[in-house]
Amino acid sequence: MNYELKIAWLYPDLMSTYGDRGNVIILQKRCQFRGIEVNIENITLETPLSKLKSCSLVFMGGAQDRQQKIVSLDFLKKKSYAVSEMINIGIPALFVCAAYQFAGHYYRPYQGDDIPGAGIFDLITEHQGNQAKRLTGNVAAELVNPSGLNGKTIVGFENHGGRTKLGAKTKPLAKVLKGYGNNGSDGYEGAVYKNAIGSYFHGPILPKNPHLADWLIAKALEVKYKEKAYLKPLDDALENQAHNFMLKKLVHRSVWGIDRKSMLG
Ligand code: GLN
């Protein structure tokens, strides 16, 4: 059977400040390496809703407060309801940083009014103003959700002023091992709701965390074709080398969170 996936890339022209387009490239390549046909639908301010609804995987990247204000009206008025419906039927999504903030109840920017969110995740985000430091730097965390990935580690780079607080209805993505994560105080990073993942990890997040990319691809195939997806393993030597290099550098651990000492005996 010839499998095909259509990936909705939300606001590629506005929500791509931190190189998150690399995530779309990884999803595309990891599908193509497996013979899965991939089409990327650039969902801009002008794109009709029908194009978005025809997709099987949703991605939206990070941006500065200014672009967030531009996008917010269109996202809230035209697209967020459709994205919520897609997620509620299990379609996987990855929201990074500003997009992650948009997927909550609201984002309070550094200046100006609150930007209402899609309410996909039960969370709020508030910028602490010019006095508060930006949460910036390399970051490592251990996944606690979704099931099937818990225990594995993720590495990336974060750069956000907003502090995110999860509500009772949303599970965290990971436990911070090094860095700040959602707010620099509760020890958690990101959020998971059904097959939607929110994260502050730039880098971009997927190249050094191929297990996350494959999880998204598998979920997209399963929802579209209504059957369990078995992805052919790829040669991830380089990806794992990059992952473990950062893990060792940040938390002196390697190989998916196994402590070096326990490895070396
Ligand atoms: N503008 C938002 C903040 O500063 C999001 C930044 C981002 O997407 N990296 O928190």
PDB file of C-alpha atoms and ligand atoms in Angstrom:
ATOM      1  CA  MET A   1       0.000   0.000   0.000  1.00  0.00           C
ATOM      2  CA  ASN A   2       1.291   3.507  -0.849  1.00  0.00           C
ATOM      3  CA  TYR A   3       0.977   5.647   2.252  1.00  0.00           C
ATOM      4  CA  GLU A   4       0.665   9.436   1.990  1.00  0.00           C
ATOM      5  CA  LEU A   5       0.627  12.172   4.612  1.00  0.00           C
ATOM      6  CA  LYS A   6      -0.275  15.831   4.317  1.00  0.00           C
ATOM      7  CA  ILE A   7       1.373  18.073   6.930  1.00  0.00           C
ATOM      8  CA  ALA A   8      -0.250  21.423   7.791  1.00  0.00           C
ATOM      9  CA  TRP A   9       2.461  23.992   8.507  1.00  0.00           C
ATOM     10  CA  LEU A  10       0.677  26.875  10.199  1.00  0.00           C
ATOM     11  CA  TYR A  11       1.883  30.392   9.334  1.00  0.00           C
ATOM     12  CA  PRO A  12       5.304  29.440   7.917  1.00  0.00           C
ATOM     13  CA  ASP A  13       5.899  33.045   6.924  1.00  0.00           C
ATOM     14  CA  LEU A  14       5.212  34.468  10.378  1.00  0.00           C
ATOM     15  CA  MET A  15       5.753  31.751  12.996  1.00  0.00           C
ATOM     16  CA  SER A  16       9.278  30.684  12.048  1.00  0.00           C
ATOM     17  CA  THR A  17      11.560  33.008  13.944  1.00  0.00           C
ATOM     18  CA  TYR A  18      13.654  30.361  15.681  1.00  0.00           C
ATOM     19  CA  GLY A  19      14.420  27.903  12.868  1.00  0.00           C
ATOM     20  CA  ASP A  20      11.504  25.631  13.681  1.00  0.00           C
ATOM     21  CA  ARG A  21      11.016  25.017   9.942  1.00  0.00           C
ATOM     22  CA  GLY A  22      13.640  22.306  10.486  1.00  0.00           C
ATOM     23  CA  ASN A  23      10.932  20.224  12.148  1.00  0.00           C
ATOM     24  CA  VAL A  24       8.898  20.169   8.931  1.00  0.00           C
ATOM     25  CA  ILE A  25      11.984  19.076   6.985  1.00  0.00           C
ATOM     26  CA  ILE A  26      12.627  16.223   9.444  1.00  0.00           C
ATOM     27  CA  LEU A  27       9.030  14.991   9.309  1.00  0.00           C
ATOM     28  CA  GLN A  28       9.134  15.146   5.504  1.00  0.00           C
ATOM     29  CA  LYS A  29      12.487  13.344   5.195  1.00  0.00           C
ATOM     30  CA  ARG A  30      11.685  10.634   7.764  1.00  0.00           C
ATOM     31  CA  CYS A  31       8.535   9.866   5.807  1.00  0.00           C
ATOM     32  CA  GLN A  32      10.255   9.923   2.400  1.00  0.00           C
ATOM     33  CA  PHE A  33      13.093   7.654   3.647  1.00  0.00           C
ATOM     34  CA  ARG A  34      10.335   5.137   4.362  1.00  0.00           C
ATOM     35  CA  GLY A  35       8.553   5.552   1.019  1.00  0.00           C
ATOM     36  CA  ILE A  36       5.689   7.540   2.529  1.00  0.00           C
ATOM     37  CA  GLU A  37       4.593  10.317   0.166  1.00  0.00           C
ATOM     38  CA  VAL A  38       4.489  13.682   1.944  1.00  0.00           C
ATOM     39  CA  ASN A  39       2.809  16.949   0.990  1.00  0.00           C
ATOM     40  CA  ILE A  40       3.402  20.103   3.004  1.00  0.00           C
ATOM     41  CA  GLU A  41       0.427  22.474   3.110  1.00  0.00           C
ATOM     42  CA  ASN A  42       1.607  25.996   3.943  1.00  0.00           C
ATOM     43  CA  ILE A  43      -1.315  27.407   5.922  1.00  0.00           C
ATOM     44  CA  THR A  44      -1.027  31.196   5.736  1.00  0.00           C
ATOM     45  CA  LEU A  45      -3.413  34.024   6.676  1.00  0.00           C
ATOM     46  CA  GLU A  46      -5.051  33.593   3.251  1.00  0.00           C
ATOM     47  CA  THR A  47      -5.275  29.785   3.063  1.00  0.00           C
ATOM     48  CA  PRO A  48      -8.837  28.390   2.952  1.00  0.00           C
ATOM     49  CA  LEU A  49      -9.874  26.175   5.874  1.00  0.00           C
ATOM     50  CA  SER A  50     -10.496  23.194   3.598  1.00  0.00           C
ATOM     51  CA  LYS A  51      -6.731  22.885   2.974  1.00  0.00           C
ATOM     52  CA  LEU A  52      -6.059  22.748   6.735  1.00  0.00           C
ATOM     53  CA  LYS A  53      -8.795  20.189   7.368  1.00  0.00           C
ATOM     54  CA  SER A  54      -7.403  17.867   4.685  1.00  0.00           C
ATOM     55  CA  CYS A  55      -4.152  17.392   6.645  1.00  0.00           C
ATOM     56  CA  SER A  56      -3.134  14.499   8.919  1.00  0.00           C
ATOM     57  CA  LEU A  57      -0.459  16.238  11.009  1.00  0.00           C
ATOM     58  CA  VAL A  58      -0.280  19.824  12.279  1.00  0.00           C
ATOM     59  CA  PHE A  59       2.861  21.872  12.980  1.00  0.00           C
ATOM     60  CA  MET A  60       3.224  25.476  14.204  1.00  0.00           C
ATOM     61  CA  GLY A  61       6.484  27.131  15.239  1.00  0.00           C
ATOM     62  CA  GLY A  62       7.730  29.941  17.410  1.00  0.00           C
ATOM     63  CA  ALA A  63       7.637  33.719  17.004  1.00  0.00           C
ATOM     64  CA  GLN A  64       8.213  37.008  18.773  1.00  0.00           C
ATOM     65  CA  ASP A  65       5.324  38.801  20.468  1.00  0.00           C
ATOM     66  CA  ARG A  66       4.857  41.077  17.413  1.00  0.00           C
ATOM     67  CA  GLN A  67       4.186  38.218  14.972  1.00  0.00           C
ATOM     68  CA  GLN A  68       2.036  36.515  17.592  1.00  0.00           C
ATOM     69  CA  LYS A  69      -0.261  39.547  17.650  1.00  0.00           C
ATOM     70  CA  ILE A  70      -0.537  39.499  13.827  1.00  0.00           C
ATOM     71  CA  VAL A  71      -1.331  35.782  13.702  1.00  0.00           C
ATOM     72  CA  SER A  72      -3.619  35.675  16.734  1.00  0.00           C
ATOM     73  CA  LEU A  73      -6.677  37.257  15.081  1.00  0.00           C
ATOM     74  CA  ASP A  74      -6.572  34.936  12.086  1.00  0.00           C
ATOM     75  CA  PHE A  75      -5.768  31.865  14.164  1.00  0.00           C
ATOM     76  CA  LEU A  76      -8.518  32.512  16.688  1.00  0.00           C
ATOM     77  CA  LYS A  77     -11.172  33.646  14.214  1.00  0.00           C
ATOM     78  CA  LYS A  78     -10.552  31.202  11.381  1.00  0.00           C
ATOM     79  CA  LYS A  79      -8.335  28.249  12.171  1.00  0.00           C
ATOM     80  CA  SER A  80      -8.140  27.350  15.857  1.00  0.00           C
ATOM     81  CA  TYR A  81     -11.571  25.707  15.957  1.00  0.00           C
ATOM     82  CA  ALA A  82     -10.642  23.448  13.020  1.00  0.00           C
ATOM     83  CA  VAL A  83      -7.289  22.604  14.656  1.00  0.00           C
ATOM     84  CA  SER A  84      -9.085  21.755  17.927  1.00  0.00           C
ATOM     85  CA  GLU A  85     -11.499  19.454  16.066  1.00  0.00           C
ATOM     86  CA  MET A  86      -8.585  17.722  14.293  1.00  0.00           C
ATOM     87  CA  ILE A  87      -6.800  17.163  17.605  1.00  0.00           C
ATOM     88  CA  ASN A  88      -9.960  15.891  19.252  1.00  0.00           C
ATOM     89  CA  ILE A  89     -10.172  13.092  16.680  1.00  0.00           C
ATOM     90  CA  GLY A  90      -6.552  12.184  17.457  1.00  0.00           C
ATOM     91  CA  ILE A  91      -4.671  13.938  14.675  1.00  0.00           C
ATOM     92  CA  PRO A  92      -1.155  14.593  16.020  1.00  0.00           C
ATOM     93  CA  ALA A  93       0.235  18.089  16.348  1.00  0.00           C
ATOM     94  CA  LEU A  94       3.434  19.771  17.433  1.00  0.00           C
ATOM     95  CA  PHE A  95       3.229  23.310  18.762  1.00  0.00           C
ATOM     96  CA  VAL A  96       6.564  24.991  19.549  1.00  0.00           C
ATOM     97  CA  CYS A  97       6.958  27.926  21.927  1.00  0.00           C
ATOM     98  CA  ALA A  98       4.727  30.807  20.717  1.00  0.00           C
ATOM     99  CA  ALA A  99       2.474  28.225  19.023  1.00  0.00           C
ATOM    100  CA  TYR A 100       2.404  26.267  22.274  1.00  0.00           C
ATOM    101  CA  GLN A 101       1.367  29.450  24.082  1.00  0.00           C
ATOM    102  CA  PHE A 102      -1.392  29.993  21.480  1.00  0.00           C
ATOM    103  CA  ALA A 103      -2.697  26.479  22.055  1.00  0.00           C
ATOM    104  CA  GLY A 104      -3.500  27.354  25.693  1.00  0.00           C
ATOM    105  CA  HIS A 105      -6.209  29.640  27.104  1.00  0.00           C
ATOM    106  CA  TYR A 106      -4.281  32.900  26.669  1.00  0.00           C
ATOM    107  CA  TYR A 107      -0.834  34.429  26.284  1.00  0.00           C
ATOM    108  CA  ARG A 108      -0.093  37.687  28.162  1.00  0.00           C
ATOM    109  CA  PRO A 109       2.625  39.343  26.061  1.00  0.00           C
ATOM    110  CA  TYR A 110       5.338  41.618  27.302  1.00  0.00           C
ATOM    111  CA  GLN A 111       3.175  44.614  26.367  1.00  0.00           C
ATOM    112  CA  GLY A 112      -0.471  45.026  25.461  1.00  0.00           C
ATOM    113  CA  ASP A 113      -3.600  42.960  25.957  1.00  0.00           C
ATOM    114  CA  ASP A 114      -3.833  39.235  26.550  1.00  0.00           C
ATOM    115  CA  ILE A 115      -3.885  37.198  23.325  1.00  0.00           C
ATOM    116  CA  PRO A 116      -6.700  34.634  23.602  1.00  0.00           C
ATOM    117  CA  GLY A 117      -5.632  31.053  22.810  1.00  0.00           C
ATOM    118  CA  ALA A 118      -7.288  28.037  21.208  1.00  0.00           C
ATOM    119  CA  GLY A 119      -7.838  26.303  24.548  1.00  0.00           C
ATOM    120  CA  ILE A 120      -6.465  23.007  23.201  1.00  0.00           C
ATOM    121  CA  PHE A 121      -4.217  22.692  26.220  1.00  0.00           C
ATOM    122  CA  ASP A 122      -5.445  23.595  29.703  1.00  0.00           C
ATOM    123  CA  LEU A 123      -2.723  26.154  30.381  1.00  0.00           C
ATOM    124  CA  ILE A 124      -1.994  29.870  30.572  1.00  0.00           C
ATOM    125  CA  THR A 125       1.161  31.819  29.723  1.00  0.00           C
ATOM    126  CA  GLU A 126       2.197  35.163  31.123  1.00  0.00           C
ATOM    127  CA  HIS A 127       5.231  37.227  30.166  1.00  0.00           C
ATOM    128  CA  GLN A 128       6.835  38.656  33.302  1.00  0.00           C
ATOM    129  CA  GLY A 129       7.708  41.984  31.628  1.00  0.00           C
ATOM    130  CA  ASN A 130      11.044  43.587  30.965  1.00  0.00           C
ATOM    131  CA  GLN A 131      12.356  43.044  34.498  1.00  0.00           C
ATOM    132  CA  ALA A 132      12.122  39.267  34.368  1.00  0.00           C
ATOM    133  CA  LYS A 133      14.898  37.401  32.626  1.00  0.00           C
ATOM    134  CA  ARG A 134      14.187  35.506  29.443  1.00  0.00           C
ATOM    135  CA  LEU A 135      14.280  31.737  29.870  1.00  0.00           C
ATOM    136  CA  THR A 136      17.032  31.015  27.391  1.00  0.00           C
ATOM    137  CA  GLY A 137      19.658  28.324  26.852  1.00  0.00           C
ATOM    138  CA  ASN A 138      20.294  24.663  26.116  1.00  0.00           C
ATOM    139  CA  VAL A 139      17.788  22.398  27.762  1.00  0.00           C
ATOM    140  CA  ALA A 140      17.370  18.672  28.462  1.00  0.00           C
ATOM    141  CA  ALA A 141      14.372  16.830  29.844  1.00  0.00           C
ATOM    142  CA  GLU A 142      13.060  13.319  30.425  1.00  0.00           C
ATOM    143  CA  LEU A 143       9.727  12.513  28.781  1.00  0.00           C
ATOM    144  CA  VAL A 144       6.901  11.579  31.150  1.00  0.00           C
ATOM    145  CA  ASN A 145       4.217  11.604  28.432  1.00  0.00           C
ATOM    146  CA  PRO A 146       2.938  10.463  25.940  1.00  0.00           C
ATOM    147  CA  SER A 147       2.945   6.766  26.840  1.00  0.00           C
ATOM    148  CA  GLY A 148       5.436   4.877  24.727  1.00  0.00           C
ATOM    149  CA  LEU A 149       7.941   7.705  24.944  1.00  0.00           C
ATOM    150  CA  ASN A 150       8.186   8.134  28.707  1.00  0.00           C
ATOM    151  CA  GLY A 151      11.702   7.577  30.037  1.00  0.00           C
ATOM    152  CA  LYS A 152      13.353   8.751  26.843  1.00  0.00           C
ATOM    153  CA  THR A 153      15.111  12.114  26.878  1.00  0.00           C
ATOM    154  CA  ILE A 154      14.788  15.209  24.711  1.00  0.00           C
ATOM    155  CA  VAL A 155      17.351  17.959  24.157  1.00  0.00           C
ATOM    156  CA  GLY A 156      16.905  21.386  22.617  1.00  0.00           C
ATOM    157  CA  PHE A 157      17.242  25.137  23.026  1.00  0.00           C
ATOM    158  CA  GLU A 158      14.738  27.470  24.653  1.00  0.00           C
ATOM    159  CA  ASN A 159      14.207  31.217  24.340  1.00  0.00           C
ATOM    160  CA  HIS A 160      10.987  32.575  25.828  1.00  0.00           C
ATOM    161  CA  GLY A 161       9.847  35.334  28.141  1.00  0.00           C
ATOM    162  CA  GLY A 162       6.466  33.766  28.783  1.00  0.00           C
ATOM    163  CA  ARG A 163       5.986  31.505  31.803  1.00  0.00           C
ATOM    164  CA  THR A 164       3.481  28.697  31.249  1.00  0.00           C
ATOM    165  CA  LYS A 165       1.388  27.119  34.014  1.00  0.00           C
ATOM    166  CA  LEU A 166      -0.428  23.847  33.286  1.00  0.00           C
ATOM    167  CA  GLY A 167      -4.016  23.327  34.475  1.00  0.00           C
ATOM    168  CA  ALA A 168      -5.361  20.071  35.913  1.00  0.00           C
ATOM    169  CA  LYS A 169      -6.607  18.777  32.557  1.00  0.00           C
ATOM    170  CA  THR A 170      -3.251  18.838  30.775  1.00  0.00           C
ATOM    171  CA  LYS A 171      -0.301  16.502  31.326  1.00  0.00           C
ATOM    172  CA  PRO A 172       3.302  17.708  31.155  1.00  0.00           C
ATOM    173  CA  LEU A 173       5.487  16.463  28.314  1.00  0.00           C
ATOM    174  CA  ALA A 174       8.678  16.085  30.330  1.00  0.00           C
ATOM    175  CA  LYS A 175      10.563  16.606  33.567  1.00  0.00           C
ATOM    176  CA  VAL A 176      13.336  19.211  33.194  1.00  0.00           C
ATOM    177  CA  LEU A 177      16.837  17.801  33.725  1.00  0.00           C
ATOM    178  CA  LYS A 178      18.697  21.003  32.828  1.00  0.00           C
ATOM    179  CA  GLY A 179      17.295  24.373  31.817  1.00  0.00           C
ATOM    180  CA  TYR A 180      13.982  26.109  32.577  1.00  0.00           C
ATOM    181  CA  GLY A 181      11.096  24.426  30.731  1.00  0.00           C
ATOM    182  CA  ASN A 182       7.563  25.820  31.133  1.00  0.00           C
ATOM    183  CA  ASN A 183       8.309  28.403  33.785  1.00  0.00           C
ATOM    184  CA  GLY A 184      11.662  27.772  35.442  1.00  0.00           C
ATOM    185  CA  SER A 185      10.031  26.827  38.745  1.00  0.00           C
ATOM    186  CA  ASP A 186       7.748  23.759  38.636  1.00  0.00           C
ATOM    187  CA  GLY A 187      10.324  21.496  36.970  1.00  0.00           C
ATOM    188  CA  TYR A 188       8.170  20.584  33.999  1.00  0.00           C
ATOM    189  CA  GLU A 189       8.412  21.232  30.272  1.00  0.00           C
ATOM    190  CA  GLY A 190       5.731  21.194  27.608  1.00  0.00           C
ATOM    191  CA  ALA A 191       2.250  19.707  27.547  1.00  0.00           C
ATOM    192  CA  VAL A 192       0.400  16.729  26.047  1.00  0.00           C
ATOM    193  CA  TYR A 193      -3.295  16.464  25.175  1.00  0.00           C
ATOM    194  CA  LYS A 194      -4.432  13.432  23.151  1.00  0.00           C
ATOM    195  CA  ASN A 195      -1.808  13.321  20.338  1.00  0.00           C
ATOM    196  CA  ALA A 196      -0.996  17.020  20.500  1.00  0.00           C
ATOM    197  CA  ILE A 197       2.387  18.010  21.947  1.00  0.00           C
ATOM    198  CA  GLY A 198       3.398  21.497  23.067  1.00  0.00           C
ATOM    199  CA  SER A 199       7.010  22.301  23.845  1.00  0.00           C
ATOM    200  CA  TYR A 200       9.390  25.189  24.411  1.00  0.00           C
ATOM    201  CA  PHE A 201      12.178  23.247  22.714  1.00  0.00           C
ATOM    202  CA  HIS A 202      13.644  24.919  19.677  1.00  0.00           C
ATOM    203  CA  GLY A 203      16.788  23.542  18.115  1.00  0.00           C
ATOM    204  CA  PRO A 204      14.704  22.582  16.179  1.00  0.00           C
ATOM    205  CA  ILE A 205      13.341  19.908  18.483  1.00  0.00           C
ATOM    206  CA  LEU A 206      12.937  17.009  16.053  1.00  0.00           C
ATOM    207  CA  PRO A 207      16.395  16.507  14.423  1.00  0.00           C
ATOM    208  CA  LYS A 208      18.082  15.597  17.751  1.00  0.00           C
ATOM    209  CA  ASN A 209      15.008  13.754  19.031  1.00  0.00           C
ATOM    210  CA  PRO A 210      14.078  11.384  16.169  1.00  0.00           C
ATOM    211  CA  HIS A 211      11.912   9.268  18.507  1.00  0.00           C
ATOM    212  CA  LEU A 212       9.548  12.242  18.832  1.00  0.00           C
ATOM    213  CA  ALA A 213       9.407  12.739  15.056  1.00  0.00           C
ATOM    214  CA  ASP A 214       8.609   9.078  14.498  1.00  0.00           C
ATOM    215  CA  TRP A 215       5.937   9.131  17.213  1.00  0.00           C
ATOM    216  CA  LEU A 216       4.167  11.996  15.365  1.00  0.00           C
ATOM    217  CA  ILE A 217       4.460  10.233  11.987  1.00  0.00           C
ATOM    218  CA  ALA A 218       3.162   6.927  13.382  1.00  0.00           C
ATOM    219  CA  LYS A 219       0.177   8.624  15.046  1.00  0.00           C
ATOM    220  CA  ALA A 220      -0.665  10.487  11.822  1.00  0.00           C
ATOM    221  CA  LEU A 221      -0.620   7.227   9.829  1.00  0.00           C
ATOM    222  CA  GLU A 222      -2.691   5.386  12.457  1.00  0.00           C
ATOM    223  CA  VAL A 223      -5.407   8.037  12.522  1.00  0.00           C
ATOM    224  CA  LYS A 224      -5.509   8.351   8.722  1.00  0.00           C
ATOM    225  CA  TYR A 225      -5.378   4.630   7.856  1.00  0.00           C
ATOM    226  CA  LYS A 226      -7.029   3.296  11.036  1.00  0.00           C
ATOM    227  CA  GLU A 227      -4.357   0.663  11.568  1.00  0.00           C
ATOM    228  CA  LYS A 228      -1.283   0.253  13.759  1.00  0.00           C
ATOM    229  CA  ALA A 229       1.744   1.897  12.078  1.00  0.00           C
ATOM    230  CA  TYR A 230       5.085   0.048  12.106  1.00  0.00           C
ATOM    231  CA  LEU A 231       7.818   2.420  10.932  1.00  0.00           C
ATOM    232  CA  LYS A 232      10.936   0.901   9.366  1.00  0.00           C
ATOM    233  CA  PRO A 233      13.920   1.831  11.618  1.00  0.00           C
ATOM    234  CA  LEU A 234      16.237   4.423  10.065  1.00  0.00           C
ATOM    235  CA  ASP A 235      19.991   4.824  10.581  1.00  0.00           C
ATOM    236  CA  ASP A 236      19.867   7.459  13.366  1.00  0.00           C
ATOM    237  CA  ALA A 237      23.527   7.174  14.346  1.00  0.00           C
ATOM    238  CA  LEU A 238      24.157  10.878  13.693  1.00  0.00           C
ATOM    239  CA  GLU A 239      20.940  11.999  15.371  1.00  0.00           C
ATOM    240  CA  ASN A 240      21.648   9.871  18.450  1.00  0.00           C
ATOM    241  CA  GLN A 241      25.243  11.068  18.549  1.00  0.00           C
ATOM    242  CA  ALA A 242      24.036  14.684  18.569  1.00  0.00           C
ATOM    243  CA  HIS A 243      21.385  13.846  21.190  1.00  0.00           C
ATOM    244  CA  ASN A 244      23.827  12.093  23.494  1.00  0.00           C
ATOM    245  CA  PHE A 245      26.493  14.749  23.065  1.00  0.00           C
ATOM    246  CA  MET A 246      24.072  17.380  24.367  1.00  0.00           C
ATOM    247  CA  LEU A 247      22.753  15.083  27.083  1.00  0.00           C
ATOM    248  CA  LYS A 248      26.267  14.378  28.375  1.00  0.00           C
ATOM    249  CA  LYS A 249      27.153  18.080  28.138  1.00  0.00           C
ATOM    250  CA  LEU A 250      24.056  19.169  30.046  1.00  0.00           C
ATOM    251  CA  VAL A 251      23.397  16.405  32.559  1.00  0.00           C
ATOM    252  CA  HIS A 252      26.330  13.986  32.236  1.00  0.00           C
ATOM    253  CA  ARG A 253      23.916  11.258  31.177  1.00  0.00           C
ATOM    254  CA  SER A 254      23.738   9.419  27.910  1.00  0.00           C
ATOM    255  CA  VAL A 255      21.762   6.810  26.009  1.00  0.00           C
ATOM    256  CA  TRP A 256      18.194   7.786  26.742  1.00  0.00           C
ATOM    257  CA  GLY A 257      18.700   8.803  30.314  1.00  0.00           C
ATOM    258  CA  ILE A 258      20.772   5.875  31.595  1.00  0.00           C
ATOM    259  CA  ASP A 259      23.214   7.260  34.108  1.00  0.00           C
ATOM    260  CA  ARG A 260      26.862   6.919  32.950  1.00  0.00           C
ATOM    261  CA  LYS A 261      27.921   5.398  36.280  1.00  0.00           C
ATOM    262  CA  SER A 262      25.291   2.650  36.084  1.00  0.00           C
ATOM    263  CA  MET A 263      26.405   2.031  32.505  1.00  0.00           C
ATOM    264  CA  LEU A 264      30.079   1.836  33.416  1.00  0.00           C
ATOM    265  CA  GLY A 265      29.433  -0.150  36.583  1.00  0.00           C
TER     266      GLY A 265
HETATM  267  N1  GLN B   1       7.158  35.609  22.193  1.00  0.00           N
HETATM  268  C1  GLN B   1       7.007  34.476  23.091  1.00  0.00           C
HETATM  269  C2  GLN B   1       7.845  34.632  24.387  1.00  0.00           C
HETATM  270  O1  GLN B   1       8.761  35.418  24.401  1.00  0.00           O
HETATM  271  C3  GLN B   1       7.412  33.182  22.392  1.00  0.00           C
HETATM  272  C4  GLN B   1       8.873  33.156  21.995  1.00  0.00           C
HETATM  273  C5  GLN B   1       9.216  31.980  21.089  1.00  0.00           C
HETATM  274  O2  GLN B   1       8.419  31.520  20.266  1.00  0.00           O
HETATM  275  N2  GLN B   1      10.492  31.509  21.181  1.00  0.00           N
HETATM  276  O3  GLN B   1       7.582  33.927  25.348  1.00  0.00           O
END
